[in-house]
Coordinates of C-alpha atoms in Angstrom, one line a residue:
Chain A
M1 CA 51.8 17.0 4.6
E2 CA 50.5 13.7 5.9
R3 CA 49.1 11.0 3.7
W4 CA 45.5 11.5 4.7
Q5 CA 45.7 15.2 4.1
L6 CA 46.9 14.6 0.5
I7 CA 44.0 12.2 0.0
A8 CA 41.6 14.8 1.4
A9 CA 43.1 17.4 -1.0
L10 CA 42.5 15.1 -4.0
I11 CA 38.9 14.5 -2.9
L12 CA 38.4 18.3 -2.6
V13 CA 39.8 18.8 -6.2
Y14 CA 37.4 16.2 -7.5
L15 CA 34.4 17.7 -5.7
A16 CA 35.3 21.1 -7.0
V17 CA 35.4 19.8 -10.6
T18 CA 32.0 18.1 -10.1
L19 CA 30.5 21.3 -8.7
G20 CA 31.9 23.3 -11.6
I21 CA 30.5 21.0 -14.2
G22 CA 27.1 21.0 -12.4
L23 CA 26.9 24.8 -12.1
M24 CA 28.0 25.4 -15.7
A25 CA 25.4 22.9 -17.1
G26 CA 22.6 24.8 -15.5
R27 CA 23.4 28.0 -17.3
R28 CA 22.2 26.5 -20.6
A29 CA 18.9 25.1 -19.3
S30 CA 15.7 27.2 -19.4
R31 CA 14.0 28.5 -16.3
S32 CA 10.7 26.6 -16.7
V33 CA 9.6 23.5 -14.8
T34 CA 10.1 21.4 -17.9
G35 CA 13.7 22.8 -17.9
Y36 CA 14.2 21.9 -14.3
V37 CA 12.6 18.5 -14.3
A38 CA 12.9 17.2 -17.9
G39 CA 16.0 19.2 -19.1
D40 CA 13.9 20.7 -21.9
R41 CA 13.7 17.2 -23.3
R42 CA 17.0 17.3 -25.1
F43 CA 19.6 14.9 -23.7
G44 CA 21.9 13.4 -26.3
L45 CA 23.1 9.8 -26.4
L46 CA 26.4 10.2 -24.5
V47 CA 24.6 12.0 -21.6
M48 CA 21.6 9.6 -21.6
Y49 CA 23.9 6.6 -21.5
F50 CA 25.9 7.8 -18.5
V51 CA 22.9 9.3 -16.7
T52 CA 21.2 5.9 -16.8
G53 CA 24.3 3.9 -16.1
A54 CA 25.6 6.1 -13.3
T55 CA 22.1 6.5 -11.8
V56 CA 21.7 2.7 -11.6
F57 CA 25.2 2.1 -10.2
S58 CA 24.9 3.6 -6.9
A59 CA 27.0 3.3 -3.8
F60 CA 25.3 0.0 -3.4
A61 CA 27.0 -1.4 -6.5
F62 CA 30.4 0.2 -5.7
L63 CA 30.5 -0.7 -2.0
G64 CA 27.6 -3.2 -1.5
G65 CA 28.7 -5.2 -4.6
P66 CA 32.2 -5.9 -3.3
G67 CA 30.7 -6.3 0.2
W68 CA 28.3 -9.0 -1.1
A69 CA 31.0 -10.9 -3.1
Y70 CA 33.3 -10.7 0.0
S71 CA 30.8 -11.9 2.6
R72 CA 28.1 -13.8 0.6
G73 CA 30.1 -15.1 -2.4
A74 CA 28.1 -16.2 -5.4
A75 CA 25.0 -14.6 -4.0
A76 CA 26.3 -11.4 -5.5
F77 CA 25.8 -12.8 -9.0
Y78 CA 22.2 -11.8 -8.7
I79 CA 23.2 -8.2 -9.1
L80 CA 24.9 -9.0 -12.4
S81 CA 21.9 -11.0 -13.7
Y82 CA 19.0 -8.5 -13.3
G83 CA 20.1 -5.3 -15.0
A84 CA 20.0 -6.4 -18.7
L85 CA 16.7 -8.3 -18.0
G86 CA 15.1 -5.2 -16.5
I87 CA 16.2 -2.8 -19.2
A88 CA 15.3 -4.9 -22.3
P89 CA 11.5 -4.2 -22.2
W90 CA 12.3 -0.6 -22.0
Y91 CA 13.2 -0.6 -25.7
F92 CA 9.5 -0.5 -26.4
I93 CA 8.1 1.0 -23.2
G94 CA 10.5 3.9 -23.1
P95 CA 9.6 5.5 -26.5
H96 CA 5.9 4.8 -25.8
A97 CA 6.1 6.6 -22.4
A98 CA 8.2 9.4 -24.0
A99 CA 5.6 9.9 -26.8
L100 CA 2.9 10.3 -24.1
G101 CA 5.1 12.7 -22.2
R102 CA 5.5 14.9 -25.3
R103 CA 1.9 14.7 -26.2
F104 CA 0.4 15.5 -22.8
G105 CA 3.3 17.3 -21.1
Y106 CA 4.0 14.7 -18.5
V107 CA 7.2 15.0 -16.4
T108 CA 6.5 12.2 -13.9
Q109 CA 5.4 8.6 -13.9
A110 CA 2.3 9.3 -11.7
Q111 CA 1.1 12.0 -14.1
L112 CA 1.1 9.4 -16.9
L113 CA -0.8 7.0 -14.7
V114 CA -3.3 9.6 -13.5
G115 CA -3.7 10.8 -17.1
R116 CA -5.0 7.4 -18.0
F117 CA -6.7 6.7 -14.7
P118 CA -7.9 10.0 -13.3
S119 CA -7.8 9.8 -9.5
R120 CA -6.2 12.3 -7.1
F121 CA -5.9 9.6 -4.5
L122 CA -3.8 7.5 -6.9
S123 CA -1.6 10.5 -7.6
A124 CA -1.0 11.1 -3.8
L125 CA -0.5 7.4 -3.2
M126 CA 2.1 7.2 -5.9
A127 CA 3.9 10.2 -4.5
A128 CA 3.8 8.9 -0.9
L129 CA 5.1 5.4 -1.9
S130 CA 7.8 7.0 -4.1
V131 CA 9.1 9.3 -1.4
A132 CA 8.9 6.5 1.2
A133 CA 11.1 4.4 -1.1
F134 CA 13.5 7.3 -1.8
V135 CA 14.5 8.2 1.7
P136 CA 16.3 5.0 2.7
Y137 CA 17.9 5.0 -0.8
V138 CA 19.3 8.5 -0.4
T139 CA 20.4 7.7 3.2
L140 CA 22.3 4.7 1.9
Q141 CA 24.1 6.9 -0.7
M142 CA 25.0 9.4 2.0
Q143 CA 26.4 6.7 4.3
G144 CA 28.4 5.3 1.4
A145 CA 30.0 8.7 0.8
G146 CA 30.6 9.2 4.5
I147 CA 32.1 5.7 4.9
V148 CA 34.6 6.1 2.1
I149 CA 35.8 9.5 3.3
E150 CA 36.0 8.4 6.9
A151 CA 37.9 5.2 6.0
V152 CA 40.6 6.8 3.7
T153 CA 41.3 9.7 5.9
D154 CA 42.0 7.5 8.9
G155 CA 38.9 8.8 10.7
H156 CA 40.1 12.4 10.6
V157 CA 37.1 13.3 8.6
P158 CA 34.2 11.5 10.3
L159 CA 31.2 10.1 8.4
A160 CA 28.9 12.9 9.4
V161 CA 31.3 15.6 8.1
G162 CA 32.2 13.7 4.9
A163 CA 28.5 13.0 4.0
A164 CA 27.6 16.6 4.8
I165 CA 30.3 18.0 2.5
A166 CA 29.6 15.6 -0.4
Y167 CA 25.8 16.2 -0.2
G168 CA 26.1 19.9 0.4
I169 CA 27.8 20.0 -3.0
V170 CA 25.1 17.8 -4.6
A171 CA 22.3 20.0 -3.1
L172 CA 24.1 23.1 -4.4
Y173 CA 24.2 22.0 -8.0
V174 CA 20.8 20.3 -8.0
L175 CA 19.2 23.4 -6.6
T176 CA 20.7 25.8 -9.1
S177 CA 20.7 23.6 -12.2
G178 CA 18.1 20.9 -11.9
V179 CA 18.3 17.9 -14.1
A180 CA 20.8 19.5 -16.5
A181 CA 23.4 19.3 -13.8
V182 CA 22.5 15.8 -13.0
G183 CA 23.1 14.9 -16.6
W184 CA 26.5 16.4 -17.1
T185 CA 27.9 15.5 -13.7
N186 CA 26.7 11.9 -14.2
T187 CA 28.5 11.8 -17.5
F188 CA 31.7 12.8 -15.8
Q189 CA 31.1 10.6 -12.8
G190 CA 30.1 7.6 -15.0
I191 CA 33.3 7.6 -17.0
F192 CA 35.3 8.0 -13.7
M193 CA 33.6 5.0 -12.1
V194 CA 34.1 2.6 -15.0
A195 CA 37.8 3.5 -15.3
I196 CA 38.4 3.1 -11.5
A197 CA 36.4 -0.2 -11.2
W198 CA 38.2 -1.9 -14.1
S199 CA 41.7 -0.8 -13.1
L200 CA 41.3 -1.8 -9.4
G201 CA 39.4 -5.0 -10.2
I202 CA 42.3 -6.2 -12.3
Y203 CA 45.1 -4.7 -10.1
L204 CA 44.0 -6.1 -6.7
P205 CA 43.9 -9.8 -7.7
F206 CA 47.3 -9.5 -9.4
R207 CA 48.8 -7.7 -6.5
L208 CA 47.4 -10.1 -3.8
Y209 CA 47.3 -13.5 -5.6
G210 CA 49.3 -13.1 -8.8
G211 CA 46.3 -13.2 -11.1
V212 CA 42.5 -13.5 -11.4
G213 CA 42.5 -17.2 -12.2
E214 CA 45.0 -17.9 -9.3
M215 CA 42.8 -16.0 -6.9
F216 CA 39.7 -18.1 -7.8
E217 CA 41.7 -21.4 -7.6
R218 CA 42.8 -20.5 -4.1
I219 CA 39.2 -19.5 -3.0
L220 CA 38.0 -22.8 -4.5
A221 CA 40.5 -24.7 -2.5
E222 CA 39.9 -23.0 0.8
R223 CA 36.2 -21.6 0.6
P224 CA 34.5 -23.6 -2.1
E225 CA 31.0 -22.6 -0.8
M226 CA 31.7 -19.0 -1.9
L227 CA 31.7 -20.0 -5.6
S228 CA 28.4 -21.8 -5.8
V229 CA 25.1 -20.1 -6.4
P230 CA 23.0 -19.2 -4.5
G231 CA 25.9 -18.4 -2.2
L232 CA 25.4 -17.4 1.5
T233 CA 23.1 -15.2 3.5
A234 CA 24.3 -12.3 5.5
A235 CA 24.6 -14.6 8.5
G236 CA 26.9 -17.0 6.6
D237 CA 24.3 -19.8 6.2
P238 CA 23.5 -21.1 2.7
W239 CA 21.0 -18.9 0.8
S240 CA 17.9 -20.4 -0.7
W241 CA 17.2 -20.7 -4.5
G242 CA 13.8 -19.1 -3.9
G243 CA 15.5 -16.0 -2.3
Y244 CA 18.1 -15.8 -5.0
S245 CA 15.8 -16.2 -8.0
S246 CA 13.1 -13.9 -6.6
A247 CA 15.7 -11.3 -5.9
I248 CA 16.6 -11.3 -9.6
L249 CA 13.0 -11.1 -10.6
V250 CA 12.0 -8.3 -8.2
S251 CA 15.0 -6.2 -9.0
A252 CA 14.5 -6.6 -12.8
I253 CA 10.9 -5.5 -12.5
G254 CA 11.7 -2.8 -10.0
L255 CA 14.7 -1.4 -11.9
M256 CA 12.8 0.6 -14.5
M257 CA 10.0 1.5 -12.2
W258 CA 12.1 3.6 -9.9
P259 CA 10.7 7.1 -10.5
H260 CA 14.1 8.7 -10.9
L261 CA 14.9 6.3 -13.8
F262 CA 11.4 6.3 -15.3
M263 CA 11.5 10.0 -15.5
K264 CA 14.5 9.8 -17.8
A265 CA 12.2 8.7 -20.5
F266 CA 10.8 12.2 -20.4
T267 CA 14.3 13.8 -20.6
A268 CA 15.5 12.0 -23.8
R269 CA 15.9 14.2 -26.8
D270 CA 14.2 11.7 -29.1
D271 CA 13.2 8.0 -29.3
R272 CA 16.4 7.1 -31.1
T273 CA 18.5 8.2 -28.1
L274 CA 16.3 6.3 -25.7
R275 CA 16.5 3.1 -27.7
R276 CA 20.3 3.3 -28.1
T277 CA 20.6 3.8 -24.4
V278 CA 18.8 0.5 -23.9
V279 CA 21.1 -1.2 -26.4
L280 CA 24.2 0.0 -24.7
F281 CA 23.1 -0.6 -21.2
P282 CA 24.3 -4.2 -20.8
T283 CA 27.8 -3.0 -21.6
F284 CA 27.6 -0.8 -18.5
Q285 CA 26.3 -3.8 -16.5
L286 CA 29.5 -5.8 -17.2
F287 CA 31.3 -3.3 -15.0
L288 CA 30.0 -5.3 -12.1
I289 CA 32.6 -8.0 -12.9
P290 CA 35.6 -6.0 -11.8
V291 CA 33.5 -4.9 -8.8
F292 CA 33.1 -8.5 -7.8
L293 CA 36.8 -9.2 -8.3
I294 CA 37.6 -6.5 -5.8
G295 CA 35.3 -8.2 -3.2
F296 CA 36.6 -11.7 -3.9
A297 CA 40.1 -10.4 -3.5
G298 CA 39.3 -9.9 0.2
V299 CA 37.9 -13.3 0.9
L300 CA 41.1 -15.0 2.0
L301 CA 42.6 -12.2 3.9
P302 CA 43.3 -13.1 7.6
E303 CA 41.9 -9.7 8.9
S304 CA 38.4 -8.5 8.2
P305 CA 36.9 -5.0 8.0
P306 CA 34.4 -3.8 10.7
N307 CA 31.6 -4.3 8.2
A308 CA 31.4 -6.1 4.9
D309 CA 30.6 -2.9 3.1
F310 CA 34.0 -1.5 4.1
I311 CA 35.8 -4.2 2.2
L312 CA 36.8 -1.9 -0.7
P313 CA 38.3 1.0 1.3
F314 CA 39.8 -1.7 3.7
L315 CA 41.6 -3.4 0.8
I316 CA 42.8 -0.2 -0.7
L317 CA 44.4 0.9 2.5
R318 CA 46.0 -2.5 3.2
S319 CA 47.6 -2.8 -0.2
E320 CA 49.6 0.3 0.4
L321 CA 48.7 1.9 -2.9
P322 CA 50.1 5.3 -3.9
V323 CA 48.2 8.3 -2.6
L324 CA 47.1 9.3 -6.0
V325 CA 45.3 5.9 -6.6
V326 CA 43.6 6.0 -3.2
G327 CA 42.4 9.5 -3.9
L328 CA 41.1 8.5 -7.3
F329 CA 39.4 5.4 -5.9
C330 CA 37.7 7.6 -3.3
A331 CA 36.5 9.9 -6.0
G332 CA 35.1 6.9 -8.0
A333 CA 33.2 5.8 -4.9
L334 CA 31.9 9.3 -4.3
S335 CA 30.8 9.4 -7.9
A336 CA 28.8 6.3 -7.4
S337 CA 27.2 7.7 -4.4
M338 CA 26.6 11.2 -5.6
S339 CA 25.4 10.4 -9.1
T340 CA 22.6 8.3 -7.7
G341 CA 22.0 10.6 -4.7
D342 CA 21.5 13.7 -6.9
A343 CA 19.0 12.0 -9.2
L344 CA 17.1 10.7 -6.1
L345 CA 16.9 14.0 -4.4
H346 CA 15.8 15.7 -7.6
A347 CA 13.2 13.1 -8.3
A348 CA 11.8 13.0 -4.8
A349 CA 11.3 16.7 -4.9
S350 CA 9.7 16.7 -8.4
V351 CA 7.4 13.8 -7.5
T352 CA 6.2 15.4 -4.3
V353 CA 5.4 18.7 -6.0
E354 CA 4.0 17.3 -9.2
D355 CA 2.0 14.4 -7.8
G356 CA 1.6 15.0 -4.1
I357 CA 0.7 18.7 -4.2
G358 CA 0.0 19.6 -7.8
P359 CA -3.3 17.9 -8.1
F360 CA -4.6 19.6 -5.0
R361 CA -3.4 23.1 -5.3
R362 CA -2.6 25.3 -8.3
L363 CA 0.9 26.7 -8.3
S364 CA 2.6 29.0 -10.7
D365 CA 5.6 27.7 -12.7
A366 CA 8.0 29.8 -10.6
G367 CA 6.2 28.7 -7.4
Q368 CA 6.6 25.0 -8.3
R369 CA 10.2 25.4 -9.1
R370 CA 10.9 27.2 -5.8
L371 CA 8.9 24.5 -3.9
M372 CA 10.9 21.8 -5.5
Q373 CA 14.1 23.4 -4.4
V374 CA 12.9 23.7 -0.8
L375 CA 11.9 20.0 -1.0
V376 CA 15.4 18.9 -2.2
L377 CA 16.7 20.4 1.0
V378 CA 14.0 18.8 3.2
V379 CA 14.5 15.3 1.7
G380 CA 18.3 15.8 2.0
V381 CA 18.1 16.8 5.6
V382 CA 15.7 13.9 6.6
A383 CA 18.0 11.4 4.8
Y384 CA 21.1 12.9 6.5
W385 CA 19.5 12.6 9.9
F386 CA 19.0 8.8 9.2
A387 CA 22.5 8.5 7.8
L388 CA 24.0 9.6 11.2
D389 CA 22.4 6.5 12.8
E390 CA 25.1 4.1 11.7
D391 CA 23.5 0.8 12.8
S392 CA 20.2 1.4 11.0
S393 CA 19.4 -1.6 8.9
L394 CA 19.3 0.3 5.6
V395 CA 20.0 -2.5 3.2
V396 CA 16.9 -4.3 4.6
L397 CA 14.9 -1.1 4.1
L398 CA 16.2 -0.7 0.6
L399 CA 15.1 -4.2 -0.3
T400 CA 11.6 -3.4 0.9
A401 CA 11.7 -0.2 -1.1
Y402 CA 12.3 -2.4 -4.2
G403 CA 9.3 -4.5 -3.1
I404 CA 7.1 -1.4 -3.1
I405 CA 8.6 0.1 -6.3
C406 CA 8.0 -3.0 -8.3
Q407 CA 4.3 -2.6 -7.5
F408 CA 4.3 0.3 -10.0
A409 CA 4.9 -2.2 -12.8
P410 CA 1.4 -3.6 -13.2
P411 CA -0.3 -0.2 -13.3
I412 CA 2.2 1.3 -15.7
C413 CA 1.9 -1.7 -18.1
A414 CA -1.9 -1.6 -17.8
A415 CA -1.8 2.2 -18.6
L416 CA 0.2 1.6 -21.7
F417 CA -1.0 -1.7 -23.0
W418 CA -4.3 -2.9 -21.5
R419 CA -7.5 -1.2 -22.8
R420 CA -9.8 -2.9 -20.3
A421 CA -8.0 -1.6 -17.1
T422 CA -10.1 0.8 -15.0
T423 CA -9.3 3.3 -12.3
P424 CA -10.9 1.3 -9.5
G425 CA -8.9 -1.8 -10.6
I426 CA -5.6 0.1 -10.6
V427 CA -6.2 1.7 -7.2
A428 CA -7.3 -1.6 -5.6
G429 CA -4.4 -3.5 -7.1
L430 CA -1.8 -1.0 -6.0
V431 CA -3.2 -0.8 -2.5
A432 CA -3.5 -4.6 -2.2
G433 CA 0.0 -5.3 -3.7
S434 CA 1.8 -2.7 -1.5
A435 CA -0.1 -3.8 1.6
T436 CA 0.9 -7.4 0.9
A437 CA 4.6 -6.5 0.4
V438 CA 4.6 -4.4 3.6
F439 CA 2.8 -7.2 5.6
F440 CA 5.4 -9.8 4.7
F441 CA 8.3 -7.4 5.3
T442 CA 6.9 -6.4 8.7
T443 CA 6.2 -9.9 9.9
G444 CA 9.7 -11.0 8.7
Y445 CA 11.2 -8.0 10.5
L446 CA 9.5 -9.1 13.7
G447 CA 10.9 -12.6 13.4
M448 CA 7.9 -14.4 11.9
E449 CA 9.0 -16.0 8.7
L450 CA 5.8 -16.4 6.8
R451 CA 7.1 -16.1 3.2
P452 CA 6.6 -19.3 1.2
L453 CA 9.8 -20.7 -0.5
D454 CA 11.7 -17.7 0.9
L455 CA 10.3 -15.6 -2.0
H456 CA 10.9 -11.8 -1.9
E457 CA 7.9 -9.8 -0.5
G458 CA 7.8 -7.8 -3.7
I459 CA 7.0 -10.9 -5.7
L460 CA 4.4 -12.0 -3.2
G461 CA 2.9 -8.5 -3.5
L462 CA 2.7 -8.9 -7.3
M463 CA 1.0 -12.3 -6.9
V464 CA -1.9 -10.5 -5.0
H465 CA -1.6 -7.2 -7.0
I466 CA -2.2 -8.6 -10.5
P467 CA -5.3 -10.7 -9.9
V468 CA -6.9 -7.8 -7.9
L469 CA -6.1 -5.4 -10.7
V470 CA -7.5 -7.7 -13.4
G471 CA -10.5 -8.8 -11.3
V472 CA -11.6 -5.3 -10.2
S473 CA -11.0 -3.9 -13.7
L474 CA -13.2 -6.5 -15.3
A475 CA -15.9 -6.0 -12.7
T476 CA -16.1 -2.2 -13.3
R477 CA -17.2 -0.1 -16.3
P478 CA -14.7 0.0 -19.1
Q479 CA -13.1 3.3 -20.0
D480 CA -14.1 5.4 -23.0
R481 CA -12.5 4.0 -26.2
D482 CA -11.1 7.3 -27.5
H483 CA -9.5 7.9 -24.1
T484 CA -7.7 4.6 -24.0
E485 CA -6.7 4.8 -27.6
A486 CA -4.6 7.9 -26.9
F487 CA -2.6 5.9 -24.3
L488 CA -2.3 2.6 -26.2
N489 CA -1.3 4.2 -29.4
P490 CA 0.2 7.7 -28.6
R491 CA 1.7 8.2 -32.1
G492 CA -1.5 7.5 -34.1
S493 CA -1.5 4.7 -36.6
S494 CA 2.3 4.4 -37.1
G495 CA 3.1 3.2 -33.5
T496 CA 5.7 0.6 -32.9
H497 CA 3.2 -1.9 -31.4
D498 CA 1.4 -3.6 -34.2
Chain B
M1 CA 7.9 -6.6 -42.4
N2 CA 8.0 -10.2 -41.5
R3 CA 11.6 -9.9 -40.9
V4 CA 11.0 -7.2 -38.3
K5 CA 8.5 -9.4 -36.4
L6 CA 10.9 -12.3 -36.6
V7 CA 13.7 -10.3 -34.9
R8 CA 11.2 -9.0 -32.3
A9 CA 10.1 -12.6 -31.5
A10 CA 13.7 -13.8 -31.4
T11 CA 14.7 -11.0 -29.0
T12 CA 11.8 -11.8 -26.7
I13 CA 12.7 -15.5 -26.7
Y14 CA 16.3 -14.6 -25.9
F15 CA 15.4 -12.6 -22.9
V16 CA 12.9 -15.2 -21.7
L17 CA 15.6 -17.9 -21.9
F18 CA 18.0 -15.5 -20.2
L19 CA 15.6 -15.3 -17.2
V20 CA 15.0 -19.0 -17.2
F21 CA 18.7 -19.8 -17.3
V22 CA 19.9 -17.4 -14.6
T23 CA 17.3 -18.5 -12.0
W24 CA 16.3 -21.8 -10.5
P25 CA 16.0 -24.4 -11.9
G26 CA 17.6 -23.4 -15.3
F27 CA 20.8 -22.2 -13.8
V28 CA 21.5 -25.5 -11.9
P29 CA 23.5 -27.3 -14.7
F30 CA 25.7 -24.2 -15.1
N31 CA 26.3 -23.7 -11.4
R32 CA 29.9 -24.9 -11.1
P33 CA 33.1 -23.0 -10.6
L34 CA 35.3 -25.0 -13.0
P35 CA 36.6 -24.7 -15.7
L36 CA 37.7 -21.1 -15.2
V37 CA 36.8 -18.9 -18.2
L38 CA 39.3 -16.1 -18.6
G39 CA 40.1 -16.6 -15.0
L40 CA 36.5 -16.3 -13.9
P41 CA 34.5 -19.1 -12.3
F42 CA 32.3 -20.9 -14.9
N43 CA 29.0 -19.8 -13.3
M44 CA 30.0 -16.1 -13.2
A45 CA 31.3 -16.2 -16.8
A46 CA 28.0 -17.9 -17.9
I47 CA 26.0 -15.0 -16.5
G48 CA 28.4 -12.5 -18.0
L49 CA 27.9 -14.2 -21.4
W50 CA 24.1 -13.8 -21.1
V51 CA 24.5 -10.1 -20.4
G52 CA 27.1 -9.6 -23.1
L53 CA 25.1 -11.5 -25.7
G54 CA 22.0 -9.5 -24.5
A55 CA 23.8 -6.3 -25.8
V56 CA 24.4 -8.0 -29.2
V57 CA 20.8 -9.2 -29.4
L58 CA 19.5 -5.7 -28.6
F59 CA 21.9 -4.2 -31.2
V60 CA 20.5 -6.5 -33.9
L61 CA 16.9 -5.6 -32.8
D62 CA 17.8 -2.0 -33.0
R63 CA 19.2 -2.3 -36.5
S64 CA 16.2 -4.2 -37.7
E65 CA 13.8 -1.6 -36.2
E66 CA 15.8 1.3 -37.7
R67 CA 15.7 -0.3 -41.2
N68 CA 12.0 -0.9 -40.8
R69 CA 11.4 2.8 -39.9
A70 CA 13.6 4.0 -42.8
G71 CA 11.8 1.6 -45.1
R72 CA 8.4 3.1 -44.8
P73 CA 8.8 6.9 -44.7
A74 CA 5.5 7.5 -46.4
E75 CA 3.6 5.8 -43.7
D76 CA 5.5 7.6 -41.0
A77 CA 5.0 11.0 -42.6
R78 CA 1.3 10.4 -42.8
G79 CA 1.1 9.3 -39.2
R80 CA 2.9 12.2 -37.7
P81 CA 2.0 15.8 -38.6
G82 CA -1.4 17.1 -39.8
R83 CA -3.7 14.6 -41.3
D84 CA -4.5 12.4 -38.3
S85 CA -5.8 15.1 -35.9
R86 CA -7.5 13.1 -33.2
A87 CA -4.7 14.5 -30.9
G88 CA -5.1 17.2 -28.3
G89 CA -7.7 15.6 -26.1
A90 CA -6.2 16.0 -22.7
G91 CA -6.7 13.1 -20.3

């Protein structure tokens, strides 16, 4: 048996275990929509922790993280900076949103927003923006899975086949088990990813340079520009402080606004679990350190991979590791891809049905569930179609997706904390902010650099969004006091915000 | 009660400082590779420290909030079940 066949066999074993866990988890969940979307609201701490961690750490962290450290040096540190910043406000926002979810039966972010600001247009707009942001994200995950499989099997299993197998399995367990499968598979995959990242992150610098400190001393001697923030751009020129700082800000704001993460607030068993997940989250974040070490280990190699994102598989293959280790690494990278991809597919389908179609057509519980299952397949196929186009500039699209997603932050905060916000204010702000972000993205894409100080288009969008939201709200009739009270203080007089 | 508010304020201040010191211009004084800390460049270790301490700060906040909740069970019990029945008005 050849080396690549052994590796392929290991990957198959791993995928079979994932599938088994996913299918078994579903047998315990109820058949209702709440069961499918919100896991009957009873995820415990261990599952919540890994669901959140594994969902956030996608193929971008596992392949893109080392890729950034390898090609852009200290620019990658922005990825380490934003996670803890983004999650901290969730300590109060999460239980607040969860209380509203339990009280009014919300399962998506847009339902919460439309509950406070009744508008079918707002609901449809949220659904459209979410799905538009999801597709490039799912595509990126699929390409990640395909890249890893293609690289470690010496091209015997091409990207298209690898991505199809991995995501065929994801579709199978998401279709049958819904969010319960996502929870239990992510727990398994999360543990796997952390173990693989730490062991490789320590092993590679020792193997190639004799130690972590020795590696950085050599990089400092030969490529000092790699170790100074803000690092380099993709083209190898120095990156700007404006670009670096606003990337941290936009990612921190966007992080918790991703619908697939926000919806986790509605799956938590109780507030205690949600709060503890927030407390433990930064420990998961530190897992980026070994991920960066892997990328830095490649900096001084004479040869280079075809694309910076291939640096991890490239190093693995060059260092002639035992077959078992290569197989395990591969499974770790697939975990990263699949654990984000499944949550995305699931959320995209839920959001389309609940927010895009629900307000306009009444569907039975069974009908909704079936429609979501169809949509999981549709979104999967669309993303797969894009994934086959290998030179599509997806990372660019993903950054724009962040720019759009972070526009959800002002309306959500207003819904939960600002009594004076009105429906016209929210709609006008969201339209203006998203349009601004898209405008700066499009002009930049066409070669006209109009962004002041190299700021991220998402931040520029917020600069327009917030004044419009506040201005239009103050100019329109305030909402009924009893109505706003229910959202500002969902648990009656003993709320946490006093 | 005051203690709870103090911890909340301290947590908020910590995360605001975190943001200030990992972006421009707060990060500039820490932006150098040497000395290596546990083998890592100084600037990377500094960010790692902010993240790690962030977990500690959140843990302290959580303990304080839990003690606060446990400390006023009467109030909680009144707030929750029957008495306060403004609930139910669907949005």
